[in-house]
PDB file of C-alpha atoms (C1' of nucleotides) in Angstrom:
ATOM      1  CA  UNK K   1      62.643  34.346 -14.980  1.00 97.00           C
ATOM      2  CA  UNK K   2      60.081  37.124 -14.925  1.00 98.00           C
ATOM      3  CA  UNK K   3      57.925  37.459 -18.054  1.00 98.00           C
ATOM      4  CA  UNK K   4      55.642  40.413 -18.621  1.00 98.00           C
ATOM      5  CA  UNK K   5      53.161  41.928 -21.043  1.00 98.00           C
ATOM      6  CA  UNK K   6      52.377  45.621 -21.422  1.00 98.00           C
ATOM      7  CA  UNK K   7      50.121  47.325 -23.973  1.00 98.00           C
ATOM      8  CA  UNK K   8      51.899  50.667 -24.056  1.00 98.00           C
ATOM      9  CA  UNK K   9      49.458  52.444 -26.429  1.00 98.00           C
ATOM     10  CA  UNK K  10      52.066  54.270 -28.506  1.00 98.00           C
ATOM     11  CA  UNK K  11      55.836  54.209 -28.006  1.00 98.00           C
ATOM     12  CA  UNK K  12      56.252  57.875 -28.929  1.00 97.00           C
ATOM     13  CA  UNK K  13      53.938  59.006 -26.156  1.00 97.00           C
ATOM     14  CA  UNK K  14      54.985  56.312 -23.671  1.00 98.00           C
ATOM     15  CA  UNK K  15      58.781  56.028 -23.813  1.00 98.00           C
ATOM     16  CA  UNK K  16      59.425  57.748 -20.432  1.00 97.00           C
ATOM     17  CA  UNK K  17      56.811  55.555 -18.692  1.00 98.00           C
ATOM     18  CA  UNK K  18      58.146  52.406 -20.376  1.00 98.00           C
ATOM     19  CA  UNK K  19      61.734  53.155 -19.383  1.00 98.00           C
ATOM     20  CA  UNK K  20      60.857  53.799 -15.762  1.00 98.00           C
ATOM     21  CA  UNK K  21      58.766  50.613 -15.619  1.00 98.00           C
ATOM     22  CA  UNK K  22      61.703  48.578 -17.002  1.00 98.00           C
ATOM     23  CA  UNK K  23      64.103  50.136 -14.526  1.00 98.00           C
ATOM     24  CA  UNK K  24      61.786  49.744 -11.538  1.00 98.00           C
ATOM     25  CA  UNK K  25      60.546  46.197 -12.169  1.00 98.00           C
ATOM     26  CA  UNK K  26      63.227  44.702 -14.436  1.00 98.00           C
ATOM     27  CA  UNK K  27      61.296  41.976 -16.313  1.00 98.00           C
ATOM     28  CA  UNK K  28      63.461  39.313 -17.971  1.00 98.00           C
ATOM     29  CA  UNK K  29      61.209  39.323 -21.022  1.00 98.00           C
ATOM     30  CA  UNK K  30      58.753  42.119 -21.841  1.00 98.00           C
ATOM     31  CA  UNK K  31      56.134  41.741 -24.566  1.00 98.00           C
ATOM     32  CA  UNK K  32      54.824  45.103 -25.763  1.00 98.00           C
ATOM     33  CA  UNK K  33      51.688  45.793 -27.790  1.00 98.00           C
ATOM     34  CA  UNK K  34      50.337  48.800 -29.659  1.00 98.00           C
ATOM     35  CA  UNK K  35      53.744  50.291 -30.258  1.00 98.00           C
ATOM     36  CA  UNK K  36      52.018  52.292 -33.050  1.00 98.00           C
ATOM     37  CA  UNK K  37      55.332  52.648 -34.826  1.00 97.00           C
ATOM     38  CA  UNK K  38      57.191  51.250 -37.762  1.00 97.00           C
ATOM     39  CA  UNK K  39      60.336  49.234 -36.994  1.00 97.00           C
ATOM     40  CA  UNK K  40      62.682  52.027 -38.058  1.00 96.00           C
ATOM     41  CA  UNK K  41      60.839  54.606 -35.952  1.00 96.00           C
ATOM     42  CA  UNK K  42      61.103  52.540 -32.752  1.00 97.00           C
ATOM     43  CA  UNK K  43      63.617  53.921 -30.212  1.00 98.00           C
ATOM     44  CA  UNK K  44      65.431  50.608 -29.856  1.00 97.00           C
ATOM     45  CA  UNK K  45      68.780  52.097 -28.915  1.00 97.00           C
ATOM     46  CA  UNK K  46      67.277  53.808 -25.848  1.00 97.00           C
ATOM     47  CA  UNK K  47      66.089  50.416 -24.606  1.00 98.00           C
ATOM     48  CA  UNK K  48      69.347  48.725 -25.588  1.00 98.00           C
ATOM     49  CA  UNK K  49      71.021  51.297 -23.338  1.00 98.00           C
ATOM     50  CA  UNK K  50      68.867  49.997 -20.468  1.00 98.00           C
ATOM     51  CA  UNK K  51      70.275  46.536 -21.103  1.00 98.00           C
ATOM     52  CA  UNK K  52      67.592  45.003 -23.313  1.00 98.00           C
ATOM     53  CA  UNK K  53      67.744  43.185 -26.619  1.00 98.00           C
ATOM     54  CA  UNK K  54      64.971  44.657 -28.778  1.00 98.00           C
ATOM     55  CA  UNK K  55      62.952  43.006 -31.531  1.00 98.00           C
ATOM     56  CA  UNK K  56      60.017  44.812 -33.166  1.00 98.00           C
ATOM     57  CA  UNK K  57      57.224  43.936 -35.568  1.00 98.00           C
ATOM     58  CA  UNK K  58      55.662  47.293 -36.314  1.00 98.00           C
ATOM     59  CA  UNK K  59      53.501  49.097 -38.849  1.00 97.00           C
ATOM     60  CA  UNK K  60      52.535  52.686 -39.450  1.00 96.00           C
ATOM     61  CA  UNK K  61      50.218  54.382 -36.921  1.00 96.00           C
ATOM     62  CA  UNK K  62      48.397  51.342 -35.508  1.00 97.00           C
ATOM     63  CA  UNK K  63      49.013  47.996 -33.813  1.00 98.00           C
ATOM     64  CA  UNK K  64      52.605  46.750 -33.669  1.00 98.00           C
ATOM     65  CA  UNK K  65      54.312  44.456 -31.151  1.00 98.00           C
ATOM     66  CA  UNK K  66      57.814  44.198 -29.710  1.00 98.00           C
ATOM     67  CA  UNK K  67      59.780  41.914 -27.402  1.00 98.00           C
ATOM     68  CA  UNK K  68      62.535  42.985 -24.997  1.00 98.00           C
ATOM     69  CA  UNK K  69      64.985  40.507 -23.441  1.00 98.00           C
ATOM     70  CA  UNK K  70      67.241  41.352 -20.506  1.00 98.00           C
ATOM     71  CA  UNK K  71      70.910  41.212 -21.514  1.00 98.00           C
ATOM     72  CA  UNK K  72      71.994  41.967 -17.944  1.00 97.00           C
ATOM     73  CA  UNK K  73      70.342  38.727 -16.757  1.00 97.00           C
ATOM     74  CA  UNK K  74      72.590  36.839 -19.149  1.00 96.00           C
ATOM     75  CA  UNK K  75      70.188  36.234 -22.019  1.00 98.00           C
ATOM     76  CA  UNK K  76      71.371  36.027 -25.609  1.00 97.00           C
ATOM     77  CA  UNK K  77      69.644  37.987 -28.352  1.00 97.00           C
ATOM     78  CA  UNK K  78      66.216  36.494 -29.099  1.00 98.00           C
ATOM     79  CA  UNK K  79      65.925  34.199 -32.105  1.00 98.00           C
ATOM     80  CA  UNK K  80      62.930  35.050 -34.247  1.00 98.00           C
ATOM     81  CA  UNK K  81      60.684  32.073 -34.990  1.00 98.00           C
ATOM     82  CA  UNK K  82      57.683  33.701 -36.670  1.00 98.00           C
ATOM     83  CA  UNK K  83      56.408  37.182 -37.444  1.00 98.00           C
ATOM     84  CA  UNK K  84      52.699  37.457 -38.276  1.00 98.00           C
ATOM     85  CA  UNK K  85      50.041  34.748 -38.322  1.00 98.00           C
ATOM     86  CA  UNK K  86      49.381  34.920 -42.055  1.00 97.00           C
ATOM     87  CA  UNK K  87      45.954  36.529 -41.974  1.00 97.00           C
ATOM     88  CA  UNK K  88      44.907  39.727 -43.746  1.00 96.00           C
ATOM     89  CA  UNK K  89      43.163  42.613 -41.990  1.00 96.00           C
ATOM     90  CA  UNK K  90      39.416  43.207 -42.303  1.00 96.00           C
ATOM     91  CA  UNK K  91      39.620  45.854 -45.032  1.00 93.00           C
ATOM     92  CA  UNK K  92      40.007  44.950 -48.685  1.00 90.00           C
ATOM     93  CA  UNK K  93      43.630  44.813 -49.756  1.00 91.00           C
ATOM     94  CA  UNK K  94      45.143  46.145 -46.543  1.00 94.00           C
ATOM     95  CA  UNK K  95      47.323  43.094 -46.007  1.00 95.00           C
ATOM     96  CA  UNK K  96      48.380  41.716 -42.637  1.00 97.00           C
ATOM     97  CA  UNK K  97      48.349  43.827 -39.472  1.00 98.00           C
ATOM     98  CA  UNK K  98      51.351  43.692 -37.112  1.00 98.00           C
ATOM     99  CA  UNK K  99      49.983  41.691 -34.179  1.00 98.00           C
ATOM    100  CA  UNK K 100      52.122  38.578 -33.723  1.00 98.00           C
ATOM    101  CA  UNK K 101      55.774  37.964 -32.884  1.00 98.00           C
ATOM    102  CA  UNK K 102      57.228  34.626 -31.777  1.00 98.00           C
ATOM    103  CA  UNK K 103      60.781  34.113 -30.505  1.00 98.00           C
ATOM    104  CA  UNK K 104      63.082  31.793 -28.572  1.00 98.00           C
ATOM    105  CA  UNK K 105      65.053  33.137 -25.617  1.00 98.00           C
ATOM    106  CA  UNK K 106      67.856  31.403 -23.743  1.00 98.00           C
ATOM    107  CA  UNK K 107      70.928  31.982 -21.682  1.00 96.00           C
ATOM    108  CA  UNK K 108      74.159  30.947 -23.385  1.00 93.00           C
ATOM    109  CA  UNK K 109      74.189  27.164 -23.807  1.00 93.00           C
ATOM    110  CA  UNK K 110      70.820  26.594 -22.137  1.00 96.00           C
ATOM    111  CA  UNK K 111      67.531  25.211 -23.444  1.00 96.00           C
ATOM    112  CA  UNK K 112      65.340  27.922 -24.987  1.00 98.00           C
ATOM    113  CA  UNK K 113      61.931  29.135 -23.873  1.00 98.00           C
ATOM    114  CA  UNK K 114      59.411  30.051 -26.565  1.00 98.00           C
ATOM    115  CA  UNK K 115      57.804  33.482 -26.119  1.00 98.00           C
ATOM    116  CA  UNK K 116      54.824  34.620 -28.184  1.00 98.00           C
ATOM    117  CA  UNK K 117      53.720  38.269 -28.079  1.00 98.00           C
ATOM    118  CA  UNK K 118      50.206  38.946 -29.373  1.00 98.00           C
ATOM    119  CA  UNK K 119      47.885  41.887 -29.897  1.00 98.00           C
ATOM    120  CA  UNK K 120      44.566  40.223 -30.599  1.00 98.00           C
ATOM    121  CA  UNK K 121      42.053  42.264 -32.633  1.00 98.00           C
ATOM    122  CA  UNK K 122      39.582  44.265 -30.534  1.00 98.00           C
ATOM    123  CA  UNK K 123      36.611  43.206 -32.658  1.00 97.00           C
ATOM    124  CA  UNK K 124      34.313  46.180 -32.067  1.00 97.00           C
ATOM    125  CA  UNK K 125      31.776  46.950 -33.264  1.00 95.00           C
ATOM    126  CA  UNK K 126      29.942  43.674 -32.837  1.00 95.00           C
ATOM    127  CA  UNK K 127      28.498  42.356 -35.049  1.00 96.00           C
ATOM    128  CA  UNK K 128      30.448  43.269 -38.186  1.00 95.00           C
ATOM    129  CA  UNK K 129      33.552  42.593 -40.273  1.00 96.00           C
ATOM    130  CA  UNK K 130      35.913  43.577 -37.459  1.00 97.00           C
ATOM    131  CA  UNK K 131      34.298  41.033 -35.163  1.00 97.00           C
ATOM    132  CA  UNK K 132      34.530  38.351 -37.864  1.00 97.00           C
ATOM    133  CA  UNK K 133      38.214  39.243 -38.232  1.00 97.00           C
ATOM    134  CA  UNK K 134      38.724  38.820 -34.490  1.00 98.00           C
ATOM    135  CA  UNK K 135      37.247  35.320 -34.535  1.00 98.00           C
ATOM    136  CA  UNK K 136      39.237  34.331 -37.625  1.00 98.00           C
ATOM    137  CA  UNK K 137      42.410  35.626 -35.972  1.00 98.00           C
ATOM    138  CA  UNK K 138      41.672  33.581 -32.842  1.00 98.00           C
ATOM    139  CA  UNK K 139      41.241  30.464 -34.957  1.00 98.00           C
ATOM    140  CA  UNK K 140      44.627  31.083 -36.605  1.00 98.00           C
ATOM    141  CA  UNK K 141      46.167  31.680 -33.201  1.00 98.00           C
ATOM    142  CA  UNK K 142      44.753  28.427 -31.869  1.00 98.00           C
ATOM    143  CA  UNK K 143      46.189  26.524 -34.825  1.00 98.00           C
ATOM    144  CA  UNK K 144      49.642  28.035 -34.268  1.00 98.00           C
ATOM    145  CA  UNK K 145      49.488  27.436 -30.501  1.00 98.00           C
ATOM    146  CA  UNK K 146      48.614  23.825 -31.313  1.00 98.00           C
ATOM    147  CA  UNK K 147      51.782  23.503 -33.379  1.00 98.00           C
ATOM    148  CA  UNK K 148      53.861  24.987 -30.558  1.00 98.00           C
ATOM    149  CA  UNK K 149      52.193  22.615 -28.084  1.00 98.00           C
ATOM    150  CA  UNK K 150      52.997  19.636 -30.300  1.00 98.00           C
ATOM    151  CA  UNK K 151      56.649  20.647 -30.518  1.00 98.00           C
ATOM    152  CA  UNK K 152      56.848  20.282 -26.704  1.00 97.00           C
ATOM    153  CA  UNK K 153      58.953  23.392 -26.223  1.00 98.00           C
ATOM    154  CA  UNK K 154      58.233  25.249 -22.944  1.00 98.00           C
ATOM    155  CA  UNK K 155      56.181  28.227 -24.116  1.00 98.00           C
ATOM    156  CA  UNK K 156      54.344  31.327 -22.950  1.00 99.00           C
ATOM    157  CA  UNK K 157      51.841  33.355 -24.961  1.00 98.00           C
ATOM    158  CA  UNK K 158      51.527  36.868 -23.578  1.00 98.00           C
ATOM    159  CA  UNK K 159      49.648  39.909 -24.687  1.00 98.00           C
ATOM    160  CA  UNK K 160      46.498  41.924 -25.070  1.00 98.00           C
ATOM    161  CA  UNK K 161      43.945  39.210 -25.895  1.00 98.00           C
ATOM    162  CA  UNK K 162      41.022  41.666 -25.974  1.00 98.00           C
ATOM    163  CA  UNK K 163      38.899  39.014 -24.272  1.00 98.00           C
ATOM    164  CA  UNK K 164      37.237  39.330 -20.843  1.00 98.00           C
ATOM    165  CA  UNK K 165      37.045  35.642 -19.929  1.00 98.00           C
ATOM    166  CA  UNK K 166      34.574  35.675 -17.017  1.00 98.00           C
ATOM    167  CA  UNK K 167      31.920  37.985 -15.603  1.00 98.00           C
ATOM    168  CA  UNK K 168      34.127  38.481 -12.510  1.00 98.00           C
ATOM    169  CA  UNK K 169      36.891  39.818 -14.779  1.00 98.00           C
ATOM    170  CA  UNK K 170      34.940  43.049 -15.373  1.00 98.00           C
ATOM    171  CA  UNK K 171      33.606  45.806 -13.131  1.00 98.00           C
ATOM    172  CA  UNK K 172      30.133  45.550 -14.707  1.00 97.00           C
ATOM    173  CA  UNK K 173      29.194  42.689 -17.029  1.00 97.00           C
ATOM    174  CA  UNK K 174      25.949  44.520 -17.732  1.00 96.00           C
ATOM    175  CA  UNK K 175      27.634  47.731 -18.878  1.00 96.00           C
ATOM    176  CA  UNK K 176      29.931  45.745 -21.184  1.00 97.00           C
ATOM    177  CA  UNK K 177      27.387  43.195 -22.392  1.00 97.00           C
ATOM    178  CA  UNK K 178      27.371  44.341 -26.005  1.00 96.00           C
ATOM    179  CA  UNK K 179      31.129  44.714 -26.279  1.00 97.00           C
ATOM    180  CA  UNK K 180      33.121  42.396 -28.531  1.00 98.00           C
ATOM    181  CA  UNK K 181      35.490  41.697 -25.619  1.00 98.00           C
ATOM    182  CA  UNK K 182      32.911  39.604 -23.799  1.00 97.00           C
ATOM    183  CA  UNK K 183      30.727  38.093 -26.506  1.00 98.00           C
ATOM    184  CA  UNK K 184      30.166  34.346 -26.034  1.00 98.00           C
ATOM    185  CA  UNK K 185      32.021  33.667 -29.319  1.00 98.00           C
ATOM    186  CA  UNK K 186      35.088  35.586 -28.062  1.00 98.00           C
ATOM    187  CA  UNK K 187      35.022  33.784 -24.730  1.00 98.00           C
ATOM    188  CA  UNK K 188      34.491  30.378 -26.311  1.00 98.00           C
ATOM    189  CA  UNK K 189      37.487  30.896 -28.579  1.00 98.00           C
ATOM    190  CA  UNK K 190      39.571  31.835 -25.526  1.00 98.00           C
ATOM    191  CA  UNK K 191      38.293  28.869 -23.501  1.00 98.00           C
ATOM    192  CA  UNK K 192      39.225  26.547 -26.360  1.00 98.00           C
ATOM    193  CA  UNK K 193      42.858  27.563 -25.791  1.00 98.00           C
ATOM    194  CA  UNK K 194      42.527  26.631 -22.118  1.00 98.00           C
ATOM    195  CA  UNK K 195      40.760  23.378 -23.054  1.00 98.00           C
ATOM    196  CA  UNK K 196      43.772  22.599 -25.254  1.00 98.00           C
ATOM    197  CA  UNK K 197      45.808  22.625 -22.035  1.00 98.00           C
ATOM    198  CA  UNK K 198      47.182  26.172 -21.727  1.00 98.00           C
ATOM    199  CA  UNK K 199      47.137  27.706 -18.227  1.00 98.00           C
ATOM    200  CA  UNK K 200      45.831  31.237 -17.614  1.00 98.00           C
ATOM    201  CA  UNK K 201      48.529  32.279 -15.123  1.00 98.00           C
ATOM    202  CA  UNK K 202      46.719  35.238 -13.548  1.00 98.00           C
ATOM    203  CA  UNK K 203      43.442  33.343 -13.188  1.00 98.00           C
ATOM    204  CA  UNK K 204      45.147  30.327 -11.633  1.00 98.00           C
ATOM    205  CA  UNK K 205      46.526  32.420  -8.767  1.00 98.00           C
ATOM    206  CA  UNK K 206      43.411  34.653  -8.565  1.00 98.00           C
ATOM    207  CA  UNK K 207      40.551  32.170  -9.130  1.00 98.00           C
ATOM    208  CA  UNK K 208      37.847  34.495  -7.818  1.00 98.00           C
ATOM    209  CA  UNK K 209      38.542  37.256 -10.343  1.00 98.00           C
ATOM    210  CA  UNK K 210      38.407  40.937  -9.459  1.00 98.00           C
ATOM    211  CA  UNK K 211      41.761  41.686 -11.093  1.00 98.00           C
ATOM    212  CA  UNK K 212      41.804  44.402 -13.752  1.00 98.00           C
ATOM    213  CA  UNK K 213      44.506  45.179 -16.332  1.00 98.00           C
ATOM    214  CA  UNK K 214      42.750  47.929 -18.323  1.00 98.00           C
ATOM    215  CA  UNK K 215      40.842  51.090 -17.455  1.00 98.00           C
ATOM    216  CA  UNK K 216      39.403  53.257 -20.240  1.00 97.00           C
ATOM    217  CA  UNK K 217      40.619  56.841 -20.534  1.00 97.00           C
ATOM    218  CA  UNK K 218      36.984  57.918 -20.819  1.00 95.00           C
ATOM    219  CA  UNK K 219      34.256  58.585 -18.261  1.00 94.00           C
ATOM    220  CA  UNK K 220      36.637  58.581 -15.271  1.00 95.00           C
ATOM    221  CA  UNK K 221      37.053  54.802 -15.508  1.00 97.00           C
ATOM    222  CA  UNK K 222      40.332  54.792 -13.551  1.00 97.00           C
ATOM    223  CA  UNK K 223      39.047  57.028 -10.774  1.00 96.00           C
ATOM    224  CA  UNK K 224      35.919  54.856 -10.437  1.00 97.00           C
ATOM    225  CA  UNK K 225      37.888  51.601 -10.802  1.00 97.00           C
ATOM    226  CA  UNK K 226      35.785  50.637 -13.818  1.00 97.00           C
ATOM    227  CA  UNK K 227      38.294  48.183 -15.256  1.00 98.00           C
ATOM    228  CA  UNK K 228      38.549  44.712 -16.654  1.00 98.00           C
ATOM    229  CA  UNK K 229      41.070  41.959 -17.378  1.00 98.00           C
ATOM    230  CA  UNK K 230      42.098  41.470 -21.017  1.00 98.00           C
ATOM    231  CA  UNK K 231      45.903  41.157 -20.796  1.00 98.00           C
ATOM    232  CA  UNK K 232      46.758  37.502 -20.265  1.00 98.00           C
ATOM    233  CA  UNK K 233      49.665  35.096 -19.845  1.00 98.00           C
ATOM    234  CA  UNK K 234      49.114  31.535 -21.079  1.00 98.00           C
ATOM    235  CA  UNK K 235      51.596  28.789 -20.193  1.00 98.00           C
ATOM    236  CA  UNK K 236      52.391  25.248 -21.283  1.00 98.00           C
ATOM    237  CA  UNK K 237      52.380  22.687 -18.434  1.00 98.00           C
ATOM    238  CA  UNK K 238      56.117  22.831 -17.820  1.00 98.00           C
ATOM    239  CA  UNK K 239      56.031  26.591 -17.287  1.00 98.00           C
ATOM    240  CA  UNK K 240      52.773  26.371 -15.305  1.00 98.00           C
ATOM    241  CA  UNK K 241      54.540  23.971 -12.922  1.00 98.00           C
ATOM    242  CA  UNK K 242      57.241  26.587 -12.429  1.00 98.00           C
ATOM    243  CA  UNK K 243      54.737  29.412 -11.796  1.00 98.00           C
ATOM    244  CA  UNK K 244      55.686  31.189  -8.588  1.00 98.00           C
ATOM    245  CA  UNK K 245      53.822  34.497  -8.597  1.00 98.00           C
ATOM    246  CA  UNK K 246      51.816  36.808 -10.821  1.00 98.00           C
ATOM    247  CA  UNK K 247      51.092  40.500 -10.565  1.00 98.00           C
ATOM    248  CA  UNK K 248      49.561  43.572 -12.110  1.00 98.00           C
ATOM    249  CA  UNK K 249      51.600  46.770 -11.813  1.00 98.00           C
ATOM    250  CA  UNK K 250      48.431  48.683 -11.087  1.00 98.00           C
ATOM    251  CA  UNK K 251      50.120  51.729  -9.636  1.00 98.00           C
ATOM    252  CA  UNK K 252      51.600  52.554 -13.052  1.00 98.00           C
ATOM    253  CA  UNK K 253      48.076  53.203 -14.398  1.00 98.00           C
ATOM    254  CA  UNK K 254      47.761  56.226 -12.110  1.00 97.00           C
ATOM    255  CA  UNK K 255      50.895  58.010 -13.306  1.00 97.00           C
ATOM    256  CA  UNK K 256      51.139  61.030 -15.590  1.00 96.00           C
ATOM    257  CA  UNK K 257      50.643  60.153 -19.263  1.00 97.00           C
ATOM    258  CA  UNK K 258      49.962  56.508 -18.416  1.00 98.00           C
ATOM    259  CA  UNK K 259      48.866  53.852 -20.876  1.00 98.00           C
ATOM    260  CA  UNK K 260      45.246  52.701 -20.491  1.00 98.00           C
ATOM    261  CA  UNK K 261      46.647  49.190 -19.764  1.00 98.00           C
ATOM    262  CA  UNK K 262      48.826  48.107 -16.846  1.00 98.00           C
ATOM    263  CA  UNK K 263      51.773  45.732 -17.088  1.00 98.00           C
ATOM    264  CA  UNK K 264      51.032  42.121 -16.107  1.00 98.00           C
ATOM    265  CA  UNK K 265      53.791  39.700 -15.087  1.00 98.00           C
ATOM    266  CA  UNK K 266      54.509  36.146 -14.008  1.00 98.00           C
ATOM    267  CA  UNK K 267      57.546  34.871 -12.137  1.00 98.00           C
ATOM    268  CA  UNK K 268      58.749  31.375 -13.064  1.00 98.00           C
ATOM    269  CA  UNK K 269      61.201  29.342 -10.999  1.00 97.00           C
ATOM    270  CA  UNK K 270      64.537  28.975 -12.795  1.00 92.00           C
TER     271      UNK K 270
ATOM    272  C1'  DA T   1      21.168  57.863 -27.456  1.00 76.19           C
ATOM    273  C1'  DT T   2      25.246  60.075 -26.442  1.00 76.19           C
ATOM    274  C1'  DG T   3      29.492  61.420 -24.737  1.00 76.19           C
ATOM    275  C1'  DG T   4      33.277  60.924 -22.249  1.00 76.19           C
ATOM    276  C1'  DT T   5      39.654  60.617 -23.587  1.00 76.19           C
ATOM    277  C1'  DA T   6      43.859  59.417 -25.804  1.00 76.19           C
ATOM    278  C1'  DG T   7      47.213  58.508 -29.722  1.00 76.19           C
ATOM    279  C1'  DA T   8      48.937  58.888 -34.450  1.00 76.19           C
ATOM    280  C1'  DC T   9      48.094  61.297 -38.528  1.00 76.19           C
ATOM    281  C1'  DG T  10      47.052  64.728 -41.536  1.00 76.19           C
ATOM    282  C1'  DC T  11      41.601  67.078 -42.324  1.00 76.19           C
ATOM    283  C1'  DT T  12      39.803  60.780 -39.382  1.00 76.19           C
ATOM    284  C1'  DC T  13      40.469  56.316 -37.636  1.00 76.19           C
ATOM    285  C1'  DT T  14      41.137  53.198 -33.791  1.00 76.19           C
ATOM    286  C1'  DA T  15      40.383  51.921 -29.278  1.00 76.19           C
TER     287       DA T  15
END
DNA sequence: ATGGTAGACGCTCTA
């Protein structure tokens, strides 16, 4: 089973790139973030035609997550477990933002795997209400991940965490020092998840860092390789034991009309 | 201190 996460930065602008990535790399499960679309505006049928079950949790203009599951690999339609974490956005009265989708996937008659797709708040500028929202969201996430852990279902949490865990996960810690993505409070909240027992799949197989998953559109960041790692895959022990390989589809960042993130994937022994 | 780019939307916000 190959699980993947990809912040596509807008489905309307990215559909051709997304389709070619699915066809070329064929993930079993793909967690998408920043679809920037409402559910009824999402081109689900185009992805169904590629052989994927499609489940979306969208909103107008911003945020939004979706999960794709490969029908051709024999998987049944995903069963939704939870949509949203139950936390309002930082502005008064705006309600909850679309950042969390949790499902079970399984082949017919087999034991399910829990898949959680997240788009964690960016948190800039720091300090401020958006940063406070980020930390509150991470606390809610930790509580929910604790419940999943306790239920002992094999689980993976994938997505754009908007956290640079270590100084070797960024091209220049100095240049990014004031950014919400690498504040000590952001990192500590992330490390608490690992202390709870979750395995950072990419880090485990690349312990010395130097792996980027995001390059800003601005200031020639891609051309200068000024990137960092914020898209993560966290695994419960059973899935961590089955971890075979991880990868970043870096080449896709250099294509025409690319997202500013690259896909990240992990292959688990069946 | 600023600007650099991209996406969705609608005369601006988010990243």
